[in-house]
mmCIF file of N, CA and C in Angstrom:
data_model
loop_
_atom_site.group_PDB
_atom_site.id
_atom_site.type_symbol
_atom_site.label_atom_id
_atom_site.label_comp_id
_atom_site.label_asym_id
_atom_site.label_seq_id
_atom_site.Cartn_x
_atom_site.Cartn_y
_atom_site.Cartn_z
ATOM 1 N N MET A 1 12.556 15.107 -9.754
ATOM 2 C CA MET A 1 11.263 14.498 -9.958
ATOM 3 C C MET A 1 10.214 15.589 -10.176
ATOM 4 N N PRO A 2 9.234 15.319 -11.013
ATOM 5 C CA PRO A 2 8.207 16.331 -11.276
ATOM 6 C C PRO A 2 7.218 16.476 -10.124
ATOM 7 N N ALA A 3 6.591 17.638 -10.072
ATOM 8 C CA ALA A 3 5.533 17.867 -9.094
ATOM 9 C C ALA A 3 4.203 17.596 -9.776
ATOM 10 N N GLY A 4 3.187 17.255 -8.972
ATOM 11 C CA GLY A 4 1.878 16.998 -9.543
ATOM 12 C C GLY A 4 0.972 16.290 -8.559
ATOM 13 N N THR A 5 -0.048 15.649 -9.106
ATOM 14 C CA THR A 5 -1.036 14.935 -8.304
ATOM 15 C C THR A 5 -0.954 13.446 -8.603
ATOM 16 N N LEU A 6 -0.922 12.657 -7.543
ATOM 17 C CA LEU A 6 -0.851 11.205 -7.684
ATOM 18 C C LEU A 6 -2.137 10.590 -7.140
ATOM 19 N N GLU A 7 -2.875 9.939 -8.030
ATOM 20 C CA GLU A 7 -4.064 9.191 -7.625
ATOM 21 C C GLU A 7 -3.612 7.758 -7.330
ATOM 22 N N VAL A 8 -3.975 7.247 -6.168
ATOM 23 C CA VAL A 8 -3.588 5.901 -5.758
ATOM 24 C C VAL A 8 -4.859 5.110 -5.475
ATOM 25 N N ILE A 9 -4.992 3.965 -6.128
ATOM 26 C CA ILE A 9 -6.135 3.086 -5.872
ATOM 27 C C ILE A 9 -5.600 1.792 -5.269
ATOM 28 N N ILE A 10 -6.014 1.521 -4.035
ATOM 29 C CA ILE A 10 -5.670 0.255 -3.390
ATOM 30 C C ILE A 10 -6.779 -0.706 -3.793
ATOM 31 N N VAL A 11 -6.473 -1.620 -4.697
ATOM 32 C CA VAL A 11 -7.488 -2.507 -5.259
ATOM 33 C C VAL A 11 -7.765 -3.671 -4.317
ATOM 34 N N GLU A 12 -6.735 -4.472 -4.059
ATOM 35 C CA GLU A 12 -6.941 -5.675 -3.252
ATOM 36 C C GLU A 12 -5.611 -6.222 -2.757
ATOM 37 N N GLY A 13 -5.699 -7.140 -1.817
ATOM 38 C CA GLY A 13 -4.532 -7.862 -1.342
ATOM 39 C C GLY A 13 -4.751 -9.344 -1.593
ATOM 40 N N ARG A 14 -3.666 -10.084 -1.675
ATOM 41 C CA ARG A 14 -3.815 -11.537 -1.816
ATOM 42 C C ARG A 14 -2.725 -12.250 -1.022
ATOM 43 N N ARG A 15 -3.131 -13.377 -0.462
ATOM 44 C CA ARG A 15 -2.237 -14.234 0.330
ATOM 45 C C ARG A 15 -1.505 -13.455 1.426
ATOM 46 N N LEU A 16 -2.232 -12.555 2.106
ATOM 47 C CA LEU A 16 -1.614 -11.813 3.206
ATOM 48 C C LEU A 16 -1.295 -12.767 4.337
ATOM 49 N N LYS A 17 -0.151 -12.559 4.958
ATOM 50 C CA LYS A 17 0.275 -13.410 6.074
ATOM 51 C C LYS A 17 -0.710 -13.246 7.230
ATOM 52 N N ASP A 18 -1.159 -14.360 7.748
ATOM 53 C CA ASP A 18 -2.144 -14.350 8.837
ATOM 54 C C ASP A 18 -1.447 -14.067 10.156
ATOM 55 N N LYS A 19 -1.885 -13.000 10.836
ATOM 56 C CA LYS A 19 -1.286 -12.619 12.115
ATOM 57 C C LYS A 19 -2.140 -13.042 13.308
ATOM 58 N N ASP A 20 -3.362 -13.494 13.052
ATOM 59 C CA ASP A 20 -4.250 -13.876 14.153
ATOM 60 C C ASP A 20 -4.114 -15.356 14.472
ATOM 61 N N THR A 21 -4.216 -15.690 15.753
ATOM 62 C CA THR A 21 -4.165 -17.096 16.146
ATOM 63 C C THR A 21 -5.516 -17.762 15.905
ATOM 64 N N VAL A 22 -6.590 -16.986 16.019
ATOM 65 C CA VAL A 22 -7.931 -17.501 15.746
ATOM 66 C C VAL A 22 -8.523 -16.683 14.608
ATOM 67 N N GLY A 23 -9.032 -17.343 13.581
ATOM 68 C CA GLY A 23 -9.611 -16.626 12.454
ATOM 69 C C GLY A 23 -8.538 -16.061 11.541
ATOM 70 N N GLN A 24 -8.960 -15.155 10.677
ATOM 71 C CA GLN A 24 -8.039 -14.528 9.744
ATOM 72 C C GLN A 24 -7.796 -13.074 10.168
ATOM 73 N N SER A 25 -6.927 -12.425 9.425
ATOM 74 C CA SER A 25 -6.579 -11.037 9.748
ATOM 75 C C SER A 25 -7.739 -10.078 9.476
ATOM 76 N N ASP A 26 -7.636 -8.891 10.085
ATOM 77 C CA ASP A 26 -8.555 -7.782 9.838
ATOM 78 C C ASP A 26 -7.704 -6.659 9.237
ATOM 79 N N PRO A 27 -7.368 -6.769 7.940
ATOM 80 C CA PRO A 27 -6.347 -5.900 7.364
ATOM 81 C C PRO A 27 -6.826 -4.507 6.964
ATOM 82 N N TYR A 28 -5.870 -3.577 7.035
ATOM 83 C CA TYR A 28 -6.024 -2.250 6.444
ATOM 84 C C TYR A 28 -4.653 -1.810 5.953
ATOM 85 N N VAL A 29 -4.639 -0.805 5.068
ATOM 86 C CA VAL A 29 -3.401 -0.333 4.462
ATOM 87 C C VAL A 29 -3.193 1.133 4.806
ATOM 88 N N GLU A 30 -1.967 1.466 5.222
ATOM 89 C CA GLU A 30 -1.552 2.862 5.364
ATOM 90 C C GLU A 30 -0.683 3.187 4.152
ATOM 91 N N ILE A 31 -0.966 4.341 3.535
ATOM 92 C CA ILE A 31 -0.239 4.769 2.348
ATOM 93 C C ILE A 31 0.403 6.112 2.661
ATOM 94 N N TYR A 32 1.677 6.262 2.312
ATOM 95 C CA TYR A 32 2.310 7.566 2.541
ATOM 96 C C TYR A 32 3.514 7.779 1.632
ATOM 97 N N ILE A 33 3.756 9.049 1.346
ATOM 98 C CA ILE A 33 4.978 9.469 0.667
ATOM 99 C C ILE A 33 5.898 10.049 1.725
ATOM 100 N N GLU A 34 5.321 10.860 2.612
ATOM 101 C CA GLU A 34 6.041 11.392 3.772
ATOM 102 C C GLU A 34 5.365 10.844 5.020
ATOM 103 N N LYS A 35 6.169 10.420 6.003
ATOM 104 C CA LYS A 35 5.603 9.794 7.198
ATOM 105 C C LYS A 35 4.640 10.698 7.958
ATOM 106 N N GLY A 36 4.794 12.001 7.813
ATOM 107 C CA GLY A 36 3.932 12.936 8.528
ATOM 108 C C GLY A 36 2.512 12.997 7.984
ATOM 109 N N TYR A 37 2.288 12.452 6.790
ATOM 110 C CA TYR A 37 0.957 12.506 6.189
ATOM 111 C C TYR A 37 0.608 11.135 5.630
ATOM 112 N N LYS A 38 -0.134 10.364 6.419
ATOM 113 C CA LYS A 38 -0.537 9.020 6.010
ATOM 114 C C LYS A 38 -2.038 9.005 5.740
ATOM 115 N N GLN A 39 -2.425 8.204 4.755
ATOM 116 C CA GLN A 39 -3.838 7.948 4.504
ATOM 117 C C GLN A 39 -4.036 6.448 4.685
ATOM 118 N N ARG A 40 -5.287 6.039 4.943
ATOM 119 C CA ARG A 40 -5.492 4.610 5.175
ATOM 120 C C ARG A 40 -6.834 4.140 4.645
ATOM 121 N N THR A 41 -6.860 2.858 4.328
ATOM 122 C CA THR A 41 -8.099 2.225 3.867
ATOM 123 C C THR A 41 -8.975 1.908 5.077
ATOM 124 N N THR A 42 -10.165 1.465 4.799
ATOM 125 C CA THR A 42 -11.016 0.955 5.868
ATOM 126 C C THR A 42 -10.466 -0.404 6.299
ATOM 127 N N THR A 43 -10.837 -0.842 7.484
ATOM 128 C CA THR A 43 -10.432 -2.161 7.979
ATOM 129 C C THR A 43 -11.466 -3.175 7.509
ATOM 130 N N LEU A 44 -10.990 -4.267 6.930
ATOM 131 C CA LEU A 44 -11.886 -5.343 6.507
ATOM 132 C C LEU A 44 -11.741 -6.507 7.480
ATOM 133 N N SER A 45 -12.840 -7.123 7.834
ATOM 134 C CA SER A 45 -12.819 -8.173 8.853
ATOM 135 C C SER A 45 -12.598 -9.560 8.279
ATOM 136 N N ASN A 46 -11.743 -10.308 8.984
ATOM 137 C CA ASN A 46 -11.604 -11.741 8.801
ATOM 138 C C ASN A 46 -11.307 -12.183 7.368
ATOM 139 N N THR A 47 -10.247 -11.614 6.767
ATOM 140 C CA THR A 47 -9.871 -12.019 5.410
ATOM 141 C C THR A 47 -8.365 -11.862 5.187
ATOM 142 N N ASN A 48 -7.798 -12.804 4.441
ATOM 143 C CA ASN A 48 -6.401 -12.698 4.020
ATOM 144 C C ASN A 48 -6.311 -12.343 2.533
ATOM 145 N N ASP A 49 -7.483 -12.158 1.893
ATOM 146 C CA ASP A 49 -7.565 -11.755 0.488
ATOM 147 C C ASP A 49 -8.560 -10.594 0.364
ATOM 148 N N PRO A 50 -8.242 -9.447 0.985
ATOM 149 C CA PRO A 50 -9.188 -8.324 1.038
ATOM 150 C C PRO A 50 -9.346 -7.600 -0.304
ATOM 151 N N VAL A 51 -10.530 -7.041 -0.528
ATOM 152 C CA VAL A 51 -10.796 -6.199 -1.694
ATOM 153 C C VAL A 51 -11.271 -4.847 -1.171
ATOM 154 N N TRP A 52 -10.466 -3.798 -1.433
ATOM 155 C CA TRP A 52 -10.799 -2.460 -0.949
ATOM 156 C C TRP A 52 -11.389 -1.577 -2.042
ATOM 157 N N ASN A 53 -10.709 -1.484 -3.188
ATOM 158 C CA ASN A 53 -11.098 -0.552 -4.258
ATOM 159 C C ASN A 53 -11.303 0.862 -3.710
ATOM 160 N N GLU A 54 -10.312 1.348 -2.965
ATOM 161 C CA GLU A 54 -10.387 2.682 -2.370
ATOM 162 C C GLU A 54 -9.378 3.613 -3.032
ATOM 163 N N ARG A 55 -9.795 4.875 -3.221
ATOM 164 C CA ARG A 55 -9.007 5.858 -3.958
ATOM 165 C C ARG A 55 -8.474 6.944 -3.021
ATOM 166 N N PHE A 56 -7.208 7.307 -3.242
ATOM 167 C CA PHE A 56 -6.556 8.344 -2.446
ATOM 168 C C PHE A 56 -5.833 9.289 -3.396
ATOM 169 N N VAL A 57 -5.641 10.540 -2.957
ATOM 170 C CA VAL A 57 -4.924 11.510 -3.771
ATOM 171 C C VAL A 57 -3.802 12.114 -2.929
ATOM 172 N N PHE A 58 -2.620 12.195 -3.537
ATOM 173 C CA PHE A 58 -1.451 12.792 -2.887
ATOM 174 C C PHE A 58 -0.906 13.904 -3.770
ATOM 175 N N ASN A 59 -0.450 14.977 -3.143
ATOM 176 C CA ASN A 59 0.304 16.005 -3.857
ATOM 177 C C ASN A 59 1.757 15.571 -3.848
ATOM 178 N N VAL A 60 2.352 15.506 -5.030
ATOM 179 C CA VAL A 60 3.744 15.070 -5.155
ATOM 180 C C VAL A 60 4.624 16.295 -5.348
ATOM 181 N N HIS A 61 5.694 16.359 -4.558
ATOM 182 C CA HIS A 61 6.647 17.462 -4.615
ATOM 183 C C HIS A 61 7.933 16.980 -5.288
ATOM 184 N N PRO A 62 8.737 17.889 -5.837
ATOM 185 C CA PRO A 62 9.938 17.484 -6.567
ATOM 186 C C PRO A 62 10.881 16.547 -5.798
ATOM 187 N N LYS A 63 10.935 16.674 -4.480
ATOM 188 C CA LYS A 63 11.861 15.824 -3.704
ATOM 189 C C LYS A 63 11.304 14.418 -3.429
ATOM 190 N N ASP A 64 10.022 14.186 -3.691
ATOM 191 C CA ASP A 64 9.403 12.886 -3.406
ATOM 192 C C ASP A 64 9.851 11.844 -4.424
ATOM 193 N N ASP A 65 10.281 10.674 -3.937
ATOM 194 C CA ASP A 65 10.728 9.653 -4.883
ATOM 195 C C ASP A 65 10.162 8.262 -4.624
ATOM 196 N N THR A 66 9.482 8.036 -3.485
ATOM 197 C CA THR A 66 8.985 6.703 -3.149
ATOM 198 C C THR A 66 7.634 6.811 -2.460
ATOM 199 N N ILE A 67 6.737 5.885 -2.795
ATOM 200 C CA ILE A 67 5.479 5.774 -2.055
ATOM 201 C C ILE A 67 5.516 4.465 -1.281
ATOM 202 N N HIS A 68 5.034 4.508 -0.045
ATOM 203 C CA HIS A 68 5.115 3.364 0.863
ATOM 204 C C HIS A 68 3.723 2.820 1.171
ATOM 205 N N PHE A 69 3.666 1.504 1.352
ATOM 206 C CA PHE A 69 2.425 0.814 1.708
ATOM 207 C C PHE A 69 2.718 -0.065 2.914
ATOM 208 N N ALA A 70 1.966 0.125 3.983
ATOM 209 C CA ALA A 70 2.129 -0.710 5.177
ATOM 210 C C ALA A 70 0.781 -1.358 5.470
ATOM 211 N N ILE A 71 0.775 -2.685 5.525
ATOM 212 C CA ILE A 71 -0.464 -3.419 5.774
ATOM 213 C C ILE A 71 -0.433 -3.923 7.206
ATOM 214 N N TYR A 72 -1.522 -3.643 7.918
ATOM 215 C CA TYR A 72 -1.622 -4.033 9.314
ATOM 216 C C TYR A 72 -2.849 -4.901 9.552
ATOM 217 N N ASP A 73 -2.767 -5.700 10.603
ATOM 218 C CA ASP A 73 -3.904 -6.459 11.113
ATOM 219 C C ASP A 73 -4.422 -5.683 12.313
ATOM 220 N N SER A 74 -5.650 -5.220 12.215
ATOM 221 C CA SER A 74 -6.251 -4.436 13.291
ATOM 222 C C SER A 74 -6.681 -5.366 14.420
ATOM 223 N N ASP A 75 -6.200 -5.093 15.616
ATOM 224 C CA ASP A 75 -6.604 -5.842 16.801
ATOM 225 C C ASP A 75 -7.183 -4.875 17.816
ATOM 226 N N VAL A 76 -7.894 -5.396 18.787
ATOM 227 C CA VAL A 76 -8.552 -4.547 19.779
ATOM 228 C C VAL A 76 -7.545 -3.645 20.481
ATOM 229 N N ALA A 77 -6.447 -4.202 20.936
ATOM 230 C CA ALA A 77 -5.476 -3.438 21.722
ATOM 231 C C ALA A 77 -4.516 -2.629 20.857
ATOM 232 N N ASP A 78 -4.096 -3.175 19.721
ATOM 233 C CA ASP A 78 -3.090 -2.500 18.897
ATOM 234 C C ASP A 78 -3.186 -2.985 17.459
ATOM 235 N N LYS A 79 -2.075 -2.875 16.737
ATOM 236 C CA LYS A 79 -2.027 -3.349 15.365
ATOM 237 C C LYS A 79 -0.771 -4.186 15.167
ATOM 238 N N ASP A 80 -0.893 -5.244 14.385
ATOM 239 C CA ASP A 80 0.249 -6.084 14.038
ATOM 240 C C ASP A 80 0.593 -5.836 12.580
ATOM 241 N N GLU A 81 1.862 -5.621 12.296
ATOM 242 C CA GLU A 81 2.268 -5.408 10.913
ATOM 243 C C GLU A 81 2.225 -6.713 10.143
ATOM 244 N N ILE A 82 1.529 -6.708 9.016
ATOM 245 C CA ILE A 82 1.504 -7.874 8.129
ATOM 246 C C ILE A 82 2.670 -7.781 7.160
ATOM 247 N N GLY A 83 2.894 -6.600 6.614
ATOM 248 C CA GLY A 83 4.005 -6.421 5.688
ATOM 249 C C GLY A 83 4.059 -5.009 5.156
ATOM 250 N N THR A 84 5.190 -4.673 4.537
ATOM 251 C CA THR A 84 5.358 -3.357 3.930
ATOM 252 C C THR A 84 5.921 -3.521 2.525
ATOM 253 N N GLY A 85 5.564 -2.579 1.676
ATOM 254 C CA GLY A 85 6.087 -2.550 0.320
ATOM 255 C C GLY A 85 6.256 -1.116 -0.107
ATOM 256 N N LYS A 86 6.969 -0.905 -1.191
ATOM 257 C CA LYS A 86 7.157 0.454 -1.694
ATOM 258 C C LYS A 86 7.357 0.410 -3.198
ATOM 259 N N VAL A 87 7.093 1.553 -3.816
ATOM 260 C CA VAL A 87 7.271 1.702 -5.257
ATOM 261 C C VAL A 87 8.010 3.011 -5.496
ATOM 262 N N LYS A 88 9.037 2.948 -6.297
ATOM 263 C CA LYS A 88 9.743 4.164 -6.707
ATOM 264 C C LYS A 88 8.808 4.946 -7.627
ATOM 265 N N LEU A 89 8.620 6.223 -7.339
ATOM 266 C CA LEU A 89 7.692 7.033 -8.126
ATOM 267 C C LEU A 89 8.152 7.196 -9.570
ATOM 268 N N LYS A 90 9.432 6.999 -9.839
ATOM 269 C CA LYS A 90 9.937 7.047 -11.221
ATOM 270 C C LYS A 90 9.158 6.065 -12.090
ATOM 271 N N ASN A 91 8.772 4.908 -11.507
ATOM 272 C CA ASN A 91 7.999 3.905 -12.252
ATOM 273 C C ASN A 91 6.634 4.450 -12.676
ATOM 274 N N VAL A 92 6.103 5.391 -11.914
ATOM 275 C CA VAL A 92 4.813 6.005 -12.234
ATOM 276 C C VAL A 92 5.024 7.189 -13.177
ATOM 277 N N PHE A 93 6.053 8.012 -12.909
ATOM 278 C CA PHE A 93 6.312 9.202 -13.715
ATOM 279 C C PHE A 93 6.595 8.846 -15.174
ATOM 280 N N ASP A 94 7.341 7.762 -15.399
ATOM 281 C CA ASP A 94 7.755 7.411 -16.763
ATOM 282 C C ASP A 94 6.562 7.196 -17.692
ATOM 283 N N ASP A 95 5.535 6.489 -17.223
ATOM 284 C CA ASP A 95 4.366 6.190 -18.060
ATOM 285 C C ASP A 95 3.135 7.006 -17.681
ATOM 286 N N GLY A 96 3.206 7.700 -16.538
ATOM 287 C CA GLY A 96 2.037 8.419 -16.054
ATOM 288 C C GLY A 96 1.076 7.522 -15.300
ATOM 289 N N LYS A 97 1.384 6.208 -15.322
ATOM 290 C CA LYS A 97 0.495 5.269 -14.630
ATOM 291 C C LYS A 97 1.273 4.044 -14.149
ATOM 292 N N PHE A 98 0.649 3.309 -13.241
ATOM 293 C CA PHE A 98 1.231 2.100 -12.660
ATOM 294 C C PHE A 98 0.061 1.176 -12.319
ATOM 295 N N ASP A 99 0.135 -0.075 -12.694
ATOM 296 C CA ASP A 99 -0.910 -1.053 -12.376
ATOM 297 C C ASP A 99 -0.213 -2.391 -12.188
ATOM 298 N N ASP A 100 0.028 -2.753 -10.921
ATOM 299 C CA ASP A 100 0.813 -3.964 -10.680
ATOM 300 C C ASP A 100 0.586 -4.459 -9.252
ATOM 301 N N TRP A 101 1.089 -5.645 -8.996
ATOM 302 C CA TRP A 101 1.081 -6.222 -7.649
ATOM 303 C C TRP A 101 2.383 -5.848 -6.965
ATOM 304 N N VAL A 102 2.277 -5.266 -5.777
ATOM 305 C CA VAL A 102 3.442 -4.881 -4.986
ATOM 306 C C VAL A 102 3.676 -5.978 -3.956
ATOM 307 N N LYS A 103 4.860 -6.578 -4.004
ATOM 308 C CA LYS A 103 5.191 -7.639 -3.046
ATOM 309 C C LYS A 103 5.484 -7.043 -1.672
ATOM 310 N N LEU A 104 5.145 -7.805 -0.637
ATOM 311 C CA LEU A 104 5.422 -7.416 0.748
ATOM 312 C C LEU A 104 6.503 -8.359 1.259
ATOM 313 N N PRO A 105 7.779 -8.019 1.003
ATOM 314 C CA PRO A 105 8.860 -8.962 1.319
ATOM 315 C C PRO A 105 9.004 -9.240 2.814
ATOM 316 N N ALA A 106 9.334 -10.490 3.107
ATOM 317 C CA ALA A 106 9.637 -10.892 4.481
ATOM 318 C C ALA A 106 11.060 -10.436 4.797
ATOM 319 N N HIS A 107 11.487 -10.663 6.017
ATOM 320 C CA HIS A 107 12.835 -10.291 6.446
ATOM 321 C C HIS A 107 13.869 -10.866 5.480
ATOM 322 N N LEU A 108 14.785 -10.053 5.030
ATOM 323 C CA LEU A 108 15.834 -10.402 4.072
ATOM 324 C C LEU A 108 15.293 -10.660 2.667
ATOM 325 N N GLY A 109 13.988 -10.521 2.469
ATOM 326 C CA GLY A 109 13.411 -10.657 1.137
ATOM 327 C C GLY A 109 13.399 -12.059 0.570
ATOM 328 N N LEU A 110 13.587 -13.080 1.413
ATOM 329 C CA LEU A 110 13.647 -14.453 0.930
ATOM 330 C C LEU A 110 12.263 -15.013 0.602
ATOM 331 N N SER A 111 11.241 -14.482 1.229
ATOM 332 C CA SER A 111 9.862 -14.875 0.939
ATOM 333 C C SER A 111 9.028 -13.609 1.044
ATOM 334 N N ASN A 112 7.697 -13.728 0.947
ATOM 335 C CA ASN A 112 6.917 -12.514 1.115
ATOM 336 C C ASN A 112 5.686 -12.774 1.968
ATOM 337 N N HIS A 113 5.114 -11.671 2.457
ATOM 338 C CA HIS A 113 3.953 -11.729 3.344
ATOM 339 C C HIS A 113 2.670 -11.415 2.584
ATOM 340 N N GLY A 114 2.695 -11.639 1.269
ATOM 341 C CA GLY A 114 1.540 -11.388 0.429
ATOM 342 C C GLY A 114 1.840 -10.314 -0.600
ATOM 343 N N GLU A 115 0.776 -9.896 -1.300
ATOM 344 C CA GLU A 115 0.910 -8.892 -2.339
ATOM 345 C C GLU A 115 -0.261 -7.929 -2.276
ATOM 346 N N LEU A 116 -0.035 -6.721 -2.789
ATOM 347 C CA LEU A 116 -1.035 -5.672 -2.790
ATOM 348 C C LEU A 116 -1.182 -5.147 -4.216
ATOM 349 N N HIS A 117 -2.406 -5.201 -4.763
ATOM 350 C CA HIS A 117 -2.651 -4.692 -6.112
ATOM 351 C C HIS A 117 -2.900 -3.186 -6.025
ATOM 352 N N VAL A 118 -2.043 -2.428 -6.701
ATOM 353 C CA VAL A 118 -2.080 -0.973 -6.642
ATOM 354 C C VAL A 118 -2.153 -0.397 -8.052
ATOM 355 N N ILE A 119 -3.034 0.587 -8.233
ATOM 356 C CA ILE A 119 -3.093 1.340 -9.486
ATOM 357 C C ILE A 119 -2.780 2.791 -9.134
ATOM 358 N N MET A 120 -1.883 3.413 -9.910
ATOM 359 C CA MET A 120 -1.548 4.812 -9.669
ATOM 360 C C MET A 120 -1.570 5.571 -10.992
ATOM 361 N N ASN A 121 -2.062 6.801 -10.939
ATOM 362 C CA ASN A 121 -2.083 7.697 -12.093
ATOM 363 C C ASN A 121 -1.482 9.025 -11.671
ATOM 364 N N PHE A 122 -0.500 9.496 -12.455
ATOM 365 C CA PHE A 122 0.182 10.746 -12.121
ATOM 366 C C PHE A 122 -0.201 11.838 -13.117
ATOM 367 N N THR A 123 -0.540 13.007 -12.586
ATOM 368 C CA THR A 123 -0.843 14.178 -13.413
ATOM 369 C C THR A 123 0.135 15.289 -13.014
ATOM 370 N N PRO A 124 1.049 15.659 -13.932
ATOM 371 C CA PRO A 124 2.000 16.730 -13.598
ATOM 372 C C PRO A 124 1.283 18.070 -13.434
ATOM 373 N N SER A 125 1.845 18.923 -12.569
ATOM 374 C CA SER A 125 1.225 20.241 -12.363
ATOM 375 C C SER A 125 1.931 21.299 -13.204
#
């Protein structure tokens, strides 16, 4: 895989699974290629259809092949996972860009916990 810079824009989420018993979720997204270095969006209050439009930059190394997205519901005591998704970086490298909805599959992938609109632009170094 090529090395370079990956710009990631977390645009919005839709139909996120509601984890709260009262009200709607307070979602945020953690983005990472390597678990040791995570970036995250701001937390939005009381919505299952959040709009972030937040931009992140990652340095991509030759061994990197997947980017991960984990969506959580922020609670006072802890966080509840709403869902996770991932994209093979090959999908970004081939065209230099990616603009699509990433599904957050439920257990066994039979249904999903919502979708995340992600735009990515890759610049080789």
